[in-house]
Coordinates of C-alpha atoms in Angstrom, one line a residue:
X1 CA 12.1 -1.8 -19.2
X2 CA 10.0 -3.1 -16.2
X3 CA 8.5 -0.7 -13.8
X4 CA 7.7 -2.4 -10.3
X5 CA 5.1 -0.3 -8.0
X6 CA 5.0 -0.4 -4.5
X7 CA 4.2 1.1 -1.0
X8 CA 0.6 1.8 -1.2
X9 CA -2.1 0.9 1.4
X10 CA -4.3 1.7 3.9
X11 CA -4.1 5.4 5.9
X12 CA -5.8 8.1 7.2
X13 CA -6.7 11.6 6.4
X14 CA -4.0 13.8 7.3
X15 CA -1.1 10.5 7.1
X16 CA 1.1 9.9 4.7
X17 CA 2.8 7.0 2.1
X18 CA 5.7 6.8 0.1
X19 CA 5.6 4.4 -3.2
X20 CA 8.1 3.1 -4.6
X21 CA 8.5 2.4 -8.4
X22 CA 11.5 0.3 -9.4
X23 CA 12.6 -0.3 -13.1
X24 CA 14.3 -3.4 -14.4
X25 CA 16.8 -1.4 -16.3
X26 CA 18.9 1.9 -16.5
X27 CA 16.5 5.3 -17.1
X28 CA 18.5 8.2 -17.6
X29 CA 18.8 10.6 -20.3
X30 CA 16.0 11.2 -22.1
X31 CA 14.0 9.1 -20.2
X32 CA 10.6 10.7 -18.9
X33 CA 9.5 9.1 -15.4
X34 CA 6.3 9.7 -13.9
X35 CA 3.1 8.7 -11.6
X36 CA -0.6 8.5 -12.5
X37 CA -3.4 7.3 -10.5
X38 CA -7.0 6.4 -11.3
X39 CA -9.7 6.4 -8.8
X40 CA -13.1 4.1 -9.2
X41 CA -15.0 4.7 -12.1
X42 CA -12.8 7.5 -13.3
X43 CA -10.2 8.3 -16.0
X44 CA -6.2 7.6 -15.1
X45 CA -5.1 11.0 -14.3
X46 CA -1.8 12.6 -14.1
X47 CA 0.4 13.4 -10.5
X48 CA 4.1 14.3 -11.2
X49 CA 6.7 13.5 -13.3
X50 CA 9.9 14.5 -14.5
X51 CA 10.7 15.4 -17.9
X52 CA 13.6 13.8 -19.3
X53 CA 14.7 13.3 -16.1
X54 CA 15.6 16.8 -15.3
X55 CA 15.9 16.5 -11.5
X56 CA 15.7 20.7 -11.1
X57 CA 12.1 20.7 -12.9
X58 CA 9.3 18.2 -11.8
X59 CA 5.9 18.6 -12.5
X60 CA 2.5 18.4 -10.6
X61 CA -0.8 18.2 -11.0
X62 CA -2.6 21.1 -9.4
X63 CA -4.3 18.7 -6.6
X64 CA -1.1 17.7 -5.2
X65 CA 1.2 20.6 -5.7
X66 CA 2.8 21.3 -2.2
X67 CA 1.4 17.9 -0.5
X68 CA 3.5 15.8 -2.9
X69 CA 6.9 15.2 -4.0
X70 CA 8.6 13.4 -6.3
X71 CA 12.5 12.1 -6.7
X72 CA 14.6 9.6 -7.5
X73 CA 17.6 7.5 -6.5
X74 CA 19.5 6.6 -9.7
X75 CA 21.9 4.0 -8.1
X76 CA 18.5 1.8 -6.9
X77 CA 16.8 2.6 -10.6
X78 CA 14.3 3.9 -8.2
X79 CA 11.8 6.7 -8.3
X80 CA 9.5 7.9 -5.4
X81 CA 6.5 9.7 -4.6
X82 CA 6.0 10.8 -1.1
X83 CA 2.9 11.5 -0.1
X84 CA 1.4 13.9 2.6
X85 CA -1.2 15.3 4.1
X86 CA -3.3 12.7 2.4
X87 CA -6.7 13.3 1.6
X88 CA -9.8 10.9 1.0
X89 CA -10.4 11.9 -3.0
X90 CA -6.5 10.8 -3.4
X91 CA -8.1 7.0 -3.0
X92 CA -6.5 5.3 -6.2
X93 CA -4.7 2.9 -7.9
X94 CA -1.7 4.4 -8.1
X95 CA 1.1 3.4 -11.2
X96 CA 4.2 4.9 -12.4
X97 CA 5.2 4.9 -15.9
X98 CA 8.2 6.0 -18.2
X99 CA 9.0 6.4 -21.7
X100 CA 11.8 8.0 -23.8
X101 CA 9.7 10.1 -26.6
X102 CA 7.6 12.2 -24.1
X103 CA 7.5 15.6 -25.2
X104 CA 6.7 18.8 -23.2
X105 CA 3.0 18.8 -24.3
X106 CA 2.2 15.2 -23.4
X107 CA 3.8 14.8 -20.0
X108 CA 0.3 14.4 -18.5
X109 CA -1.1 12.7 -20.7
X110 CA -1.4 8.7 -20.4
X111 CA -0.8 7.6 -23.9
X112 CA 2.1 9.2 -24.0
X113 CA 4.0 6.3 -22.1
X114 CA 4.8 3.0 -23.7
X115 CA 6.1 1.3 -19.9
X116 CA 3.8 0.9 -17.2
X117 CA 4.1 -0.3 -13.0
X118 CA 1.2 -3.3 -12.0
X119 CA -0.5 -0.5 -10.0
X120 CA -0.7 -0.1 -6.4
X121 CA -3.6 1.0 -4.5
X122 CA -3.6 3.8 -1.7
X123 CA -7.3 4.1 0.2
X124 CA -7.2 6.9 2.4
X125 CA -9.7 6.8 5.0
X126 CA -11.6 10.0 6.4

């Protein structure tokens, strides 16, 4: 599987994005998709996902519960993350990332995902 990121760029507070991560083959069943992002000088650090693909159930990370949302669109092997209400400390790199043998307790967790986007970065501006 190859994940392809896109959509970031350049906004301002308040505005808002929506990246785009396509993957080179079908994801479906036990297939874990998901979106990190890292920041300058910081760790890569978990935004949303959904487990297994169970539509009815993504996760967030507490910063962007409510500001962000993330689906998919299974005939495009596409999944999205809509952003709002952006915020200067969401500056990042953002990339999406899947993997079949995620389990509950590692969702967030980087090394829990074998397939990885090239990264796209989002600056928001204050």
């Amino acid at each position: 599987v190859q994940l392809q990121a896109s959509g970031g760029g350049l906004v301002q507070a308040g505005g808002s994005l929506r990246l785009s991560c396509t993957t080179s083959g079908r994801t479906f069943g036990s297939w874990t998709l998901a979106w990190f992002r890292q920041a300058p000088g910081k760790e890569r650090e978990f935004v949303a996902a959904f487990f297994r693909l169970n539509l009815s159930r993504p996760y967030y990370a507490d910063s962007v519960k409510g500001r962000f949302t993330i689906s998919t669109d299974n005939a495009k092997n596409t999944v999205y993350l809509q952003m709002n209400s952006l915020k200067p400390e969401d500056t990042a790199v953002y990339y999406c990332a899947a993997d079949t043998g995620v389990i509950l307790s590692t969702v967030t967790k980087p090394s829990a995902y074998s397939y990885w986007g090239q990264g796209t970065l989002v600056t928001v501006s204050s």
